[in-house]
Coordinates of C-alpha atoms and ligand atoms in Angstrom, one line a residue:
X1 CA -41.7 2.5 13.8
X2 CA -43.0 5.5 11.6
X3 CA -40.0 8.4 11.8
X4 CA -41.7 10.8 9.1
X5 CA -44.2 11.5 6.4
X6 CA -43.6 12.7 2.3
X7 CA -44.0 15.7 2.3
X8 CA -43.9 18.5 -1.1
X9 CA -43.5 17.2 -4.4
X10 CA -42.8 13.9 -4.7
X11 CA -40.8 12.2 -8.0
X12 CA -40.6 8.0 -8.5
X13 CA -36.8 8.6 -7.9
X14 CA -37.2 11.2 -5.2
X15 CA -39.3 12.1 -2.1
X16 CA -38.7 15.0 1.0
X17 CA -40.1 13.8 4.1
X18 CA -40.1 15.7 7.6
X19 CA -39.1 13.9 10.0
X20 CA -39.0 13.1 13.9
X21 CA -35.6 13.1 14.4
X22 CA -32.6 13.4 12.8
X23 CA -32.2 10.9 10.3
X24 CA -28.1 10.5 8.8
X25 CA -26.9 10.8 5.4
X26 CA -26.6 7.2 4.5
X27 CA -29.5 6.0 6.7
X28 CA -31.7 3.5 5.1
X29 CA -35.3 4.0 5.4
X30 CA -39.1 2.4 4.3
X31 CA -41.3 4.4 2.5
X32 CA -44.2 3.0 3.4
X33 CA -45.9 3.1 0.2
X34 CA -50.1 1.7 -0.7
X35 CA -48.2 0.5 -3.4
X36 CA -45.1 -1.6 -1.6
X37 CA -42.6 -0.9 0.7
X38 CA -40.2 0.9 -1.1
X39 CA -36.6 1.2 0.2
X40 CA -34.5 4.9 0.6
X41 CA -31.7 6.0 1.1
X42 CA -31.3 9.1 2.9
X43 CA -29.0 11.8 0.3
X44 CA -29.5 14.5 2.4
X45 CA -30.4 15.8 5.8
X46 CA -30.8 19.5 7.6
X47 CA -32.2 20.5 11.0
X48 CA -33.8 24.1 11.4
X49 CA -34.8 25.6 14.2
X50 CA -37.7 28.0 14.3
X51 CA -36.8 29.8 17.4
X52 CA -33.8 30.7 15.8
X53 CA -35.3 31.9 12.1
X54 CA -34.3 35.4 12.9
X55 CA -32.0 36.2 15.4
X56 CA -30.2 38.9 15.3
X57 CA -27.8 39.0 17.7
X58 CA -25.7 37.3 20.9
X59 CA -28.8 38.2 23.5
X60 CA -31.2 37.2 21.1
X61 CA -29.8 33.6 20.4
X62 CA -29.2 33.1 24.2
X63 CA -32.9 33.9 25.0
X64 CA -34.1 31.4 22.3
X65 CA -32.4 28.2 23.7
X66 CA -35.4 28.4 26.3
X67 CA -37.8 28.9 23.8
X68 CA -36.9 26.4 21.5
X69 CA -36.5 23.7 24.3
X70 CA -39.8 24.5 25.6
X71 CA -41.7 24.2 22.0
X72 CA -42.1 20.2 20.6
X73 CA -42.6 22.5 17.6
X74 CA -39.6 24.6 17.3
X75 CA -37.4 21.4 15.1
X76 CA -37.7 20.6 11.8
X77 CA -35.3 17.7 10.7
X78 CA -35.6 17.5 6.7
X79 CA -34.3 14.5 4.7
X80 CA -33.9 14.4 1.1
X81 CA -34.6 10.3 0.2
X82 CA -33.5 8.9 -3.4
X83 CA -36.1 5.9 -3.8
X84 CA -33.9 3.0 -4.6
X85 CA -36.5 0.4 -5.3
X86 CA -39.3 -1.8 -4.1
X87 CA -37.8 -4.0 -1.0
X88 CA -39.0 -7.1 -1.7
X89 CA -38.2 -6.5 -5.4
X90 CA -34.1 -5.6 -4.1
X91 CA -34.5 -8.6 -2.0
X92 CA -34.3 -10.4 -4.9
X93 CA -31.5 -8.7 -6.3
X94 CA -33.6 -6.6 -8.6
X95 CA -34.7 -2.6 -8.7
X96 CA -38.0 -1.9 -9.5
X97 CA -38.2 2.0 -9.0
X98 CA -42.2 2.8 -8.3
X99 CA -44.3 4.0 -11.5
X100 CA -46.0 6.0 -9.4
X101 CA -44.2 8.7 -7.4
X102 CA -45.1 8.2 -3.2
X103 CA -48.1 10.4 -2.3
X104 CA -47.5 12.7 0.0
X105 CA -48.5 12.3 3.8
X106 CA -46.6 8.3 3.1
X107 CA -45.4 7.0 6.0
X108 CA -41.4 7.1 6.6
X109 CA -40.4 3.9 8.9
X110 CA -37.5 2.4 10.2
X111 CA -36.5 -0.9 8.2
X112 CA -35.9 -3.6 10.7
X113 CA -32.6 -5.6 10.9
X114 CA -34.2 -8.4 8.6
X115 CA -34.9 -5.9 6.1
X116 CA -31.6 -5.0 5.6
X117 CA -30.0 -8.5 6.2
X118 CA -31.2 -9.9 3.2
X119 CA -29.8 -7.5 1.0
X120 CA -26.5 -6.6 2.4
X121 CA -25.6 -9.5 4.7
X122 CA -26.7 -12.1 2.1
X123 CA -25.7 -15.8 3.8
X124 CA -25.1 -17.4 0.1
X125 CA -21.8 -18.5 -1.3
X126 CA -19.2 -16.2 -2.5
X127 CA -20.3 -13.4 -0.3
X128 CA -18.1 -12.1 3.1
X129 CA -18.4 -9.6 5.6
X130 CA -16.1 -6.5 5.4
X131 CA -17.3 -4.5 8.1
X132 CA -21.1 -3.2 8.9
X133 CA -23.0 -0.7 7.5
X134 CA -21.9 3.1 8.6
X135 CA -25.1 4.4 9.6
X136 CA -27.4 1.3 10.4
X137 CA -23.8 -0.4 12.5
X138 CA -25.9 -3.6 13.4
X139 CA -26.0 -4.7 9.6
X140 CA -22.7 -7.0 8.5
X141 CA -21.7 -5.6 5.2
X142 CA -20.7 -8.0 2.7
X143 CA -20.0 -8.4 -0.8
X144 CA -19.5 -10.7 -3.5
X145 CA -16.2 -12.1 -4.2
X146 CA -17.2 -13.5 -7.8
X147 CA -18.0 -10.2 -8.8
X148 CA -14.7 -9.2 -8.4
X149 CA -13.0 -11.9 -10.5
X150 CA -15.7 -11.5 -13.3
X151 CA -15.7 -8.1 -13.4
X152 CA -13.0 -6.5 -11.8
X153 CA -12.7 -3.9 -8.9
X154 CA -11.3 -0.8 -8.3
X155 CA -10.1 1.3 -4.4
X156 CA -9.7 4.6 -4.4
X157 CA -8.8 6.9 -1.4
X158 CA -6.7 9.7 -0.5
X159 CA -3.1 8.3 1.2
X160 CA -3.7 6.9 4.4
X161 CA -7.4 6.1 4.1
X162 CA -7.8 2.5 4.5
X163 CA -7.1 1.1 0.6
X164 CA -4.3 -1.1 1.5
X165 CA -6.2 -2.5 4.6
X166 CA -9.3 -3.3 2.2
X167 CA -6.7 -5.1 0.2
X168 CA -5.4 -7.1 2.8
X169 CA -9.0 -8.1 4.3
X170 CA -9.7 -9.1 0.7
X171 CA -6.5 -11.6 0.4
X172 CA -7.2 -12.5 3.5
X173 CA -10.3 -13.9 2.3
X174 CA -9.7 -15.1 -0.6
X175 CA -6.6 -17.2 0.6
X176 CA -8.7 -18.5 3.1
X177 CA -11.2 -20.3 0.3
X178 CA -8.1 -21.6 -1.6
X179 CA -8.3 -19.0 -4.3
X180 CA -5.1 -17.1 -5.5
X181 CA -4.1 -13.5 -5.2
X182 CA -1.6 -11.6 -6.9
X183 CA -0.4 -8.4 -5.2
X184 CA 2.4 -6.3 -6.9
X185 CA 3.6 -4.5 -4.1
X186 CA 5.0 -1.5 -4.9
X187 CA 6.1 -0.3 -1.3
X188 CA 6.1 -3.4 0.0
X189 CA 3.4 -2.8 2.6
X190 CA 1.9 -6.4 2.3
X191 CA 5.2 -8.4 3.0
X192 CA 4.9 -8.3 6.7
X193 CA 1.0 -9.4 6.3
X194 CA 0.8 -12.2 9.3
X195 CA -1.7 -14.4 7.4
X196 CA -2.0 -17.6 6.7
X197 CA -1.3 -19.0 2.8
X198 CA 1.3 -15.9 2.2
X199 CA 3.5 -16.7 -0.3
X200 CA 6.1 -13.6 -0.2
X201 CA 8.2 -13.6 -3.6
X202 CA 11.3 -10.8 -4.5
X203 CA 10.1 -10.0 -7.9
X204 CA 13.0 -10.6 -10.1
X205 CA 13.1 -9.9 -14.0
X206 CA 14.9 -13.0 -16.2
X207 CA 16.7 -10.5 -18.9
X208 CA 16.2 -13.4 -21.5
X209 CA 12.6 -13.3 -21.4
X210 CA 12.6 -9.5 -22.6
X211 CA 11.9 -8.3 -25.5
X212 CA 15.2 -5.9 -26.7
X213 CA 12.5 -2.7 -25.9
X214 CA 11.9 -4.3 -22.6
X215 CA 15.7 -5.0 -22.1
X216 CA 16.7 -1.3 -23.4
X217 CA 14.0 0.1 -20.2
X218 CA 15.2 -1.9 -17.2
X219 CA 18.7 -1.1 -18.3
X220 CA 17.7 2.5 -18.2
X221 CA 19.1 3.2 -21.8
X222 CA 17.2 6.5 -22.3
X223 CA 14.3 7.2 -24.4
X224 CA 15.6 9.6 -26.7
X225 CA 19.2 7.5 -27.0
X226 CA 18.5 6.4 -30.4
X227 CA 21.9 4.8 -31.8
X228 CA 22.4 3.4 -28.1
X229 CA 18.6 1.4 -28.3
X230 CA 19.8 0.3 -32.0
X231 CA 22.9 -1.1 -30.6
X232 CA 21.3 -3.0 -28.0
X233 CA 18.8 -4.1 -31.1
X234 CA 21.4 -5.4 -32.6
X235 CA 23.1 -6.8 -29.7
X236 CA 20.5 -8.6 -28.2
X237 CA 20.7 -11.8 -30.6
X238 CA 18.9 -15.3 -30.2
X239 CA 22.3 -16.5 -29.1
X240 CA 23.0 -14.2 -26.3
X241 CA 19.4 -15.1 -25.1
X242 CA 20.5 -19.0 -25.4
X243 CA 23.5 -18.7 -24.0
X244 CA 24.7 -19.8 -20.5
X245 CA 26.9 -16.8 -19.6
X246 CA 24.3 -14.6 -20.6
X247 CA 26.0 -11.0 -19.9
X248 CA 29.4 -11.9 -21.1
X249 CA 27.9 -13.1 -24.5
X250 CA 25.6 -9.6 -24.5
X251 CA 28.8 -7.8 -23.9
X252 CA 30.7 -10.1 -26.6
X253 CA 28.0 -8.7 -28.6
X254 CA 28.1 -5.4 -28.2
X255 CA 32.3 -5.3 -28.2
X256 CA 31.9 -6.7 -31.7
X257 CA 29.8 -3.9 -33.0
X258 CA 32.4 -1.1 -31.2
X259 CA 35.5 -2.8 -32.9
X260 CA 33.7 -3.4 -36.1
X261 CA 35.7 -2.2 -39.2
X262 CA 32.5 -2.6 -40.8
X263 CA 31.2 0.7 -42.6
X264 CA 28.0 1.0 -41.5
X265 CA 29.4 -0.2 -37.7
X266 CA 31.3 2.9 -37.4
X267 CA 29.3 5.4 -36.6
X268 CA 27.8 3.2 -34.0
X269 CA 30.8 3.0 -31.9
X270 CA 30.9 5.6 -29.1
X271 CA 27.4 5.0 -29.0
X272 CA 28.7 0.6 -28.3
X273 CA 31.2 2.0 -25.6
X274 CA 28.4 3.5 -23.9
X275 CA 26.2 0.7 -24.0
X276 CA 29.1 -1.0 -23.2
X277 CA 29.4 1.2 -19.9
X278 CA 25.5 0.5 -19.4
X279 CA 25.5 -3.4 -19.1
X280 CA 28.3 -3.3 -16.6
X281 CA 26.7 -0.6 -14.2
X282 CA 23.7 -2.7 -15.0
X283 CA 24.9 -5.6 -13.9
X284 CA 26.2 -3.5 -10.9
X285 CA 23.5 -2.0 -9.6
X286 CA 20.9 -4.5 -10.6
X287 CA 22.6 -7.6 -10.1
X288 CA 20.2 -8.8 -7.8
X289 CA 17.0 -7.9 -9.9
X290 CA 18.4 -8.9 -13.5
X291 CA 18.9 -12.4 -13.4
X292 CA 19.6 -14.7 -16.0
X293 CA 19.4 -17.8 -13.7
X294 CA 16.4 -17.4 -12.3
X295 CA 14.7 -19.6 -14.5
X296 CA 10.3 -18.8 -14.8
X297 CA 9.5 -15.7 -13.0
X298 CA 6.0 -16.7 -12.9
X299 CA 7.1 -20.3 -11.2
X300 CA 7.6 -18.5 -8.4
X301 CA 3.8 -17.4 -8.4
X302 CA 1.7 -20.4 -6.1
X303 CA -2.1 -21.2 -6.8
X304 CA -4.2 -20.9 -3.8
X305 CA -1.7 -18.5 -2.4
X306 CA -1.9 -15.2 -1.5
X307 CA 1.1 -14.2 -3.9
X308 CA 3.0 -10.4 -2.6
X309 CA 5.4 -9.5 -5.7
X310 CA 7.7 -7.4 -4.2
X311 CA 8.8 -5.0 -6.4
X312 CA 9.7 -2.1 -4.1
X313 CA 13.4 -2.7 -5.2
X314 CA 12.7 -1.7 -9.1
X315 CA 12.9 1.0 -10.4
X316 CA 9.5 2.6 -11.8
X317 CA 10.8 1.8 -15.5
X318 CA 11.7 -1.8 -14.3
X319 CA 8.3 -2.3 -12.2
X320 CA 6.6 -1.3 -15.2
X321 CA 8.3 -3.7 -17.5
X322 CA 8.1 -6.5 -14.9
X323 CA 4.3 -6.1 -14.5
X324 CA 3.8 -6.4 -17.8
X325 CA 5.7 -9.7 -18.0
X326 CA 3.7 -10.9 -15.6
X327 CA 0.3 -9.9 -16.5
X328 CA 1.0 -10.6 -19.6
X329 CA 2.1 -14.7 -18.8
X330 CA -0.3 -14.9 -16.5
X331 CA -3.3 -13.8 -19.2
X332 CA -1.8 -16.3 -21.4
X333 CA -1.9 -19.0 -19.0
X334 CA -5.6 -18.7 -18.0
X335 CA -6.7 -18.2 -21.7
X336 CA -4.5 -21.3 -22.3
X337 CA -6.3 -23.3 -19.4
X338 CA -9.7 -22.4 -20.0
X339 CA -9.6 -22.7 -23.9
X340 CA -8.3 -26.6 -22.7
X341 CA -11.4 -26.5 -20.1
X342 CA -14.0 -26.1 -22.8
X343 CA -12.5 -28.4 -25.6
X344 CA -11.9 -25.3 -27.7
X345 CA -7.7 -26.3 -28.0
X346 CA -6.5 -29.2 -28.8
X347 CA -2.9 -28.2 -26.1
X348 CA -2.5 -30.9 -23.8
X349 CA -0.4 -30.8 -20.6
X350 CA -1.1 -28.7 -17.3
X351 CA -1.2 -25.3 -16.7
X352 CA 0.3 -23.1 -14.2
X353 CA -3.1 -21.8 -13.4
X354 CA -6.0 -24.2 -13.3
X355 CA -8.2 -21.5 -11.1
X356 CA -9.2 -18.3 -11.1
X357 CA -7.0 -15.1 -10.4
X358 CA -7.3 -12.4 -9.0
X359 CA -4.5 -9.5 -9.6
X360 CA -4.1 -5.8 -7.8
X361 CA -2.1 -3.7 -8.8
X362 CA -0.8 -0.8 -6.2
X363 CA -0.1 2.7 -7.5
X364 CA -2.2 2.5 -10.1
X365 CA -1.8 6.0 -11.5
X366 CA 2.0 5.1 -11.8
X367 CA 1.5 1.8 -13.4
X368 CA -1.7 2.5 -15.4
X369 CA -1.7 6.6 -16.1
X370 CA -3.6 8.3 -18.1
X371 CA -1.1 10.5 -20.2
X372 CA 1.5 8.0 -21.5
X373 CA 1.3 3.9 -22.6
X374 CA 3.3 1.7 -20.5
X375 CA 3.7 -1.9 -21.2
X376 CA 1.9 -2.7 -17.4
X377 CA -1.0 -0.2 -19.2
X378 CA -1.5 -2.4 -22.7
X379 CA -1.7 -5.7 -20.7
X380 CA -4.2 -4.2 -17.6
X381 CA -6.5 -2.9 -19.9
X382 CA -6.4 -6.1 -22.5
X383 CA -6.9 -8.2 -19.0
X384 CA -9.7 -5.3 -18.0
X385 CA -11.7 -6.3 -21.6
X386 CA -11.1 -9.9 -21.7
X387 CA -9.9 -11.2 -18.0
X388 CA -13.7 -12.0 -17.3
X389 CA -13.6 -14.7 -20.0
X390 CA -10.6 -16.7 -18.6
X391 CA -11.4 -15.9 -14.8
X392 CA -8.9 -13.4 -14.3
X393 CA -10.2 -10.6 -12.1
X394 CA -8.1 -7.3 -11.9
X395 CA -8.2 -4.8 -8.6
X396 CA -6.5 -1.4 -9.3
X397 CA -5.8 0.8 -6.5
X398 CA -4.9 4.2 -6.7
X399 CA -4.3 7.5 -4.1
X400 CA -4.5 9.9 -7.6
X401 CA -7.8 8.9 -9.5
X402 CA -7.5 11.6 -11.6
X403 CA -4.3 10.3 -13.1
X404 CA -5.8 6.8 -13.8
X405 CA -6.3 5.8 -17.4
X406 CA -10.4 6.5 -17.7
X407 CA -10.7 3.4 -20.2
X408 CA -9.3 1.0 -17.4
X409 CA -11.0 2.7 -14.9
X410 CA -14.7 2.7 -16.0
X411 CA -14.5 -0.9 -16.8
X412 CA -14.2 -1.7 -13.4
X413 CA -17.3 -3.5 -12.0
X414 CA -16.9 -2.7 -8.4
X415 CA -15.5 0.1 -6.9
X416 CA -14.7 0.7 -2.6
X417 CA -14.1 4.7 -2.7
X418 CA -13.1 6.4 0.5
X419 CA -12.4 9.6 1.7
X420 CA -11.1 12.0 -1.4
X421 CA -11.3 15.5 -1.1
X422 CA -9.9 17.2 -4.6
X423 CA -12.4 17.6 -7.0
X424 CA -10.8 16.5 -10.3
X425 CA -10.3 12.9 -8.2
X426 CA -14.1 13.1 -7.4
X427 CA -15.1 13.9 -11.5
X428 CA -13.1 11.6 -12.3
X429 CA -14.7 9.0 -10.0
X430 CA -18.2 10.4 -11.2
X431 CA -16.9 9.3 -15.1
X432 CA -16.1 6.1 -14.2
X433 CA -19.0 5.0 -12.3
X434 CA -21.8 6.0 -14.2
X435 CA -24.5 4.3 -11.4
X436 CA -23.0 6.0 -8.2
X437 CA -25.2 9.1 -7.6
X438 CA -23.7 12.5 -7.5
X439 CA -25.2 13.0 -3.5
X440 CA -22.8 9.3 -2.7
X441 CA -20.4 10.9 -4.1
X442 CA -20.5 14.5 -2.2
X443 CA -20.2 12.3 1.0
X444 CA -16.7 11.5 0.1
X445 CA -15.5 14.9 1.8
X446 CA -16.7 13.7 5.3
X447 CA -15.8 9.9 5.7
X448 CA -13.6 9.1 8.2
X449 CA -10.4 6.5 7.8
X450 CA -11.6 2.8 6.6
X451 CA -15.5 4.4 5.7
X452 CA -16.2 3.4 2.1
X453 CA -18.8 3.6 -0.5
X454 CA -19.7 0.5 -2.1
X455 CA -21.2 0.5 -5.3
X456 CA -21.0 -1.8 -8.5
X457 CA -21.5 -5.5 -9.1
X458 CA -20.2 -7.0 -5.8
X459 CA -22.9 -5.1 -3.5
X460 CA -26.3 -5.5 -4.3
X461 CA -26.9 -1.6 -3.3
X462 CA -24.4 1.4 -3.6
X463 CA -24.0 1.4 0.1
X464 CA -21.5 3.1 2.6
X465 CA -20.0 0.7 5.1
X466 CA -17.3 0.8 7.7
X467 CA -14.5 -1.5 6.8
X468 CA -13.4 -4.1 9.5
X469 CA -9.4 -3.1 10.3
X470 CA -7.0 -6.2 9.5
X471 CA -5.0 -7.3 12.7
X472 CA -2.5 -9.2 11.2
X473 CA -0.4 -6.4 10.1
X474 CA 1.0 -2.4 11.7
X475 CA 0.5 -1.0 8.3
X476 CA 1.0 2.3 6.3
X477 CA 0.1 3.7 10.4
X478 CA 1.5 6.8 10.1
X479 CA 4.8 7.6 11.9
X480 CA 5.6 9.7 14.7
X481 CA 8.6 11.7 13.2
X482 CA 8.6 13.1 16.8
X483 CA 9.3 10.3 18.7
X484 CA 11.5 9.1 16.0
X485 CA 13.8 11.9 16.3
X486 CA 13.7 11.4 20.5
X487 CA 15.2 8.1 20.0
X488 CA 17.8 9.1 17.4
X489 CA 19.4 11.6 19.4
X490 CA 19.3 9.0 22.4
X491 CA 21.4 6.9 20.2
X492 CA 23.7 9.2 19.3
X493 CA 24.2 10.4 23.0
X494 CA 24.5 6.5 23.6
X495 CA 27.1 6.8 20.8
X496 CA 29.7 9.8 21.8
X497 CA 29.9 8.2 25.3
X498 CA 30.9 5.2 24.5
X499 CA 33.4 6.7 21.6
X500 CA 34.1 8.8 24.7
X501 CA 34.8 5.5 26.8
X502 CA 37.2 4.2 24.0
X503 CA 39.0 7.1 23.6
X504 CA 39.4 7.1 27.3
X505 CA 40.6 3.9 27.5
X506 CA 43.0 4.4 24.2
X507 CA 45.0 6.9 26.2
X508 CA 45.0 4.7 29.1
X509 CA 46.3 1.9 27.0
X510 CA 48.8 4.7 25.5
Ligands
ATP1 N1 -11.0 0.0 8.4 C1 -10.1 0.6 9.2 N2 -10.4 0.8 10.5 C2 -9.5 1.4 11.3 N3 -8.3 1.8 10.9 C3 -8.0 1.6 9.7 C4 -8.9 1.0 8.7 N4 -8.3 1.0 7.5 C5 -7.0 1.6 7.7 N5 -6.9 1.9 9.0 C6 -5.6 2.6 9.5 O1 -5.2 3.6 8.7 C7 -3.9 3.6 8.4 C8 -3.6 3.6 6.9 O2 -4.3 2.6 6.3 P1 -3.8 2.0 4.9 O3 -2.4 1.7 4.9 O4 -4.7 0.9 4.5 O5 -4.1 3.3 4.0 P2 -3.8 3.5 2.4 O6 -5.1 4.1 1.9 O7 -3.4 2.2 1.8 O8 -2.6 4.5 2.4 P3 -1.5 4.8 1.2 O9 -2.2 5.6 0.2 O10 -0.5 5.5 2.0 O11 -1.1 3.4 0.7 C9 -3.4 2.2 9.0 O12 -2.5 2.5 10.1 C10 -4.6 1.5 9.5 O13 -4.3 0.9 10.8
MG2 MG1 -1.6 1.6 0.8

């Protein structure tokens, strides 16, 4: 069905055409080429109205409405196309942009379903459906879950967009084929996920595993408490790490430097008191998150499950310093297994891991951030340059793009970006994704919640989709402080009666 001619100036990347109706931003078209068909996507659309060039005034606009209904003329519905490549070519996977730019007076057709199938609804292995295509709905929209693994992903959204509901159709999917997900939930908005394969785990840190940096953060020694971090240094011996009564020994440890007689000990010992003071509210307030007994955190992590860390209960200094613990073992095991895999070490025995992974990390910009190293930061990036060896895929998810580490974030091979309205986010997005085209990126103002761009490795065209909404969980919904409020004071009408009952009843009693 022809919709439109080239019109203007025409460029191999670039055509205007004037169309018969109004075509959407995001609309896919056929430029009807002597050379091929050549697919579009439409960047840009306006609508003008000749009948209504020059009015001046209230009268003058109501009497035009006639005209301009009575003139097949009066429209003009413009559309700005960026040429993405030869169809047949993209078919194929591959995009061959015309040497030749499209002649003007080209015919502008519709594609037909087909078309489009081939290239975004490829039925081939590894790919699943995440929704449909947001301005041609009838087209499934899938992607490729390999991509991911190999070359990493990245969602990015203003709160409340849909990120967290991409994740879980993701797990979903991926448990669903056997293969194993990480998720370090940092809110713990994936614990309640009612699918099947969930492994739910209370991330727990096992203080002898630490390094005495590591030990001195979950702690919370502070930063600037020099002597304090020296003690603990000093402290935090082989033997304490060995021993059964782990926290007695520590404390042992630390009670021998404060009542040292020692020279050099003296000056440490308000500084030992203190840490002293440290361990035991430690052990207080963290009791149930430091724990000597625990044995291998990462035993606790199941292949072929969809792993949720929780690690809402940490602190951020804790989170941090668990995450990197765990990406850290869990790099190590992969390279382990696949160096055995190919012959290339000699280490016999099983691994935890004989599969790929694929880890997400939540909260990106507070794990990952772009001013300051954290321990979670060394080991996401050194799994963002080498993961794709050992088949360890890495998804990073962030509300605050702009406070993302830019190194981590360009090496991302995917990205799913929905609605962001602050500019520095959208630069930032523009930086990292080299490939996604300014005009894509200007639509990021308008989506609405669960509408995404697509672009990178696991989509065979940028593309803007609607993301299917997972059913298995009420998440992240927004709540009605309104009707939360109603029910409070209910219950604490509920409540004064029935204090008022007893009271009633005491003086009766009385
Ligand atoms: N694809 C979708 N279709 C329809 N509704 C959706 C879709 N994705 C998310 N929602 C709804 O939007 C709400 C917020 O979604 P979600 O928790 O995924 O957002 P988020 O981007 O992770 O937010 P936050 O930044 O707060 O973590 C949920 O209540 C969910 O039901
Ligand atoms: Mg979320």
């Amino acid at each position: 069905m022809n919709i439109g001619y080239v019109i203007g100036e025409s460029k191999p990347t670039f055509v205007t055409a004037l169309a018969s109706r109004p075509v959407s931003v995001g609309e896919y078209v056929i430029i009807d080429s002597d050379e091929g068909r050549i697919l579009g996507l439409v960047e840009k659309s306006s609508v003008s109205s000749a009948a209504f060039a020059d009015v001046r005034n209230f009268d003058e606009a109501a009497e035009s409405i006639e005209i301009a209904e009575m003139n097949r003329r009066d429209k003009t519905y413009t559309a700005h196309i960026g040429i993405l490549g030869f169809l047949d070519k993209l078919q194929r996977g591959q995009s061959i942009i015309p040497a030749v730019p499209p002649i003007p007076g080209t015919s502008i057709i519709q594609p037909t379903k087909q078309d489009l199938e081939t290239i975004f609804s490829p039925s081939k292995e590894g790919w699943i459906k995440i929704g449909n295509l947001l301005r041609n709905q009838t087209i499934d929209a899938c992607v490729n879950l390999d991509k991911i693994v190999s070359r990493h992903l990245g969602i990015l959204a203003m709160t409340g967009m849909g990120k967290s509901n991409l994740v879980s159709l993701l797990t979903k999917e991926i448990a669903k084929i056997k293969g194993t997900v990480v998720i370090f939930d940092y809110h713990n908005d994936y614990t309640s996920l009612n699918i099947p394969k969930i492994n739910v785990v209370d991330a727990k840190i096992n203080p002898r595993l630490l390094d005495h940096e590591q030990l001195s953060e979950v702690l919370e020694i502070r930063d600037s408490a020099n002597v304090q971090q020296r003690v603990l240094r000093m402290a935090f011996t082989n033997k304490v790490k060995e021993s059964k009564e782990f926290w007695t020994k520590l404390e042992e440890e630390v009670e021998f430097i404060a009542n040292s007689e020692d020279k050099k000990f003296k000056e440490y010992r308000n500084s030992a008191y203190r840490v002293q003071d440290i361990i035991d509210e430690a052990q207080r307030r963290f009791g149930e998150i430091l724990d000597p007994d625990m044995g291998d955190p990462i035993s606790f992590i199941k292949e072929g499950r969809a792993n949720i860390l929780n690690i809402s209960e940490l602190s951020e200094k804790q989170a941090n310093v668990a995450l990197a613990f765990y990406l850290q073992q869990i790099l190590k095991d992969r390279k382990d297994a696949s160096l055995a895999r190919h012959g290339k070490s000699k280490k016999l025995g099983t691994y935890r891991f004989n599969s790929p992974i694929f880890v997400i990390i939540e909260e990106a910009h507070v794990f990952i951030p772009k001013e300051h190293d954290t321990g979670a930061k060394y080991w996401a990036a050194k799994i963002a340059r080498e993961g794709r060896k050992f088949g360890m895929g890495l998804g990073i998810v962030s509300q605050r793009p702009r406070s993302v580490d830019l190194n981590v974030l360009s090496q991302m091979g995917s990205f799913a970006i929905m609605k962001i309205i602050q500019e520095d986010d959208q630069h930032q997005i523009a930086s990292a994704t080299e490939s996604t085209s300014r005009e894509l990126i200007s639509q990021l103002t308008s989506l609405n919640v669960g509408d995404s761009i697509m672009v990178g490795q696991w989509v065979n065209l940028p593309s803007l989709v609607h993301i299917e909404e997972v059913k298995e969980k009420i998440m992240g919904g927004d709540q009605s402080a309104v009707s939360e409020w109603a029910k409070a004071e209910k219950m604490s009408e509920i409540a004064v009666e029935s204090t008022q009952q007893l009271v009633q009843k005491d003086l009766l009693l009385d």
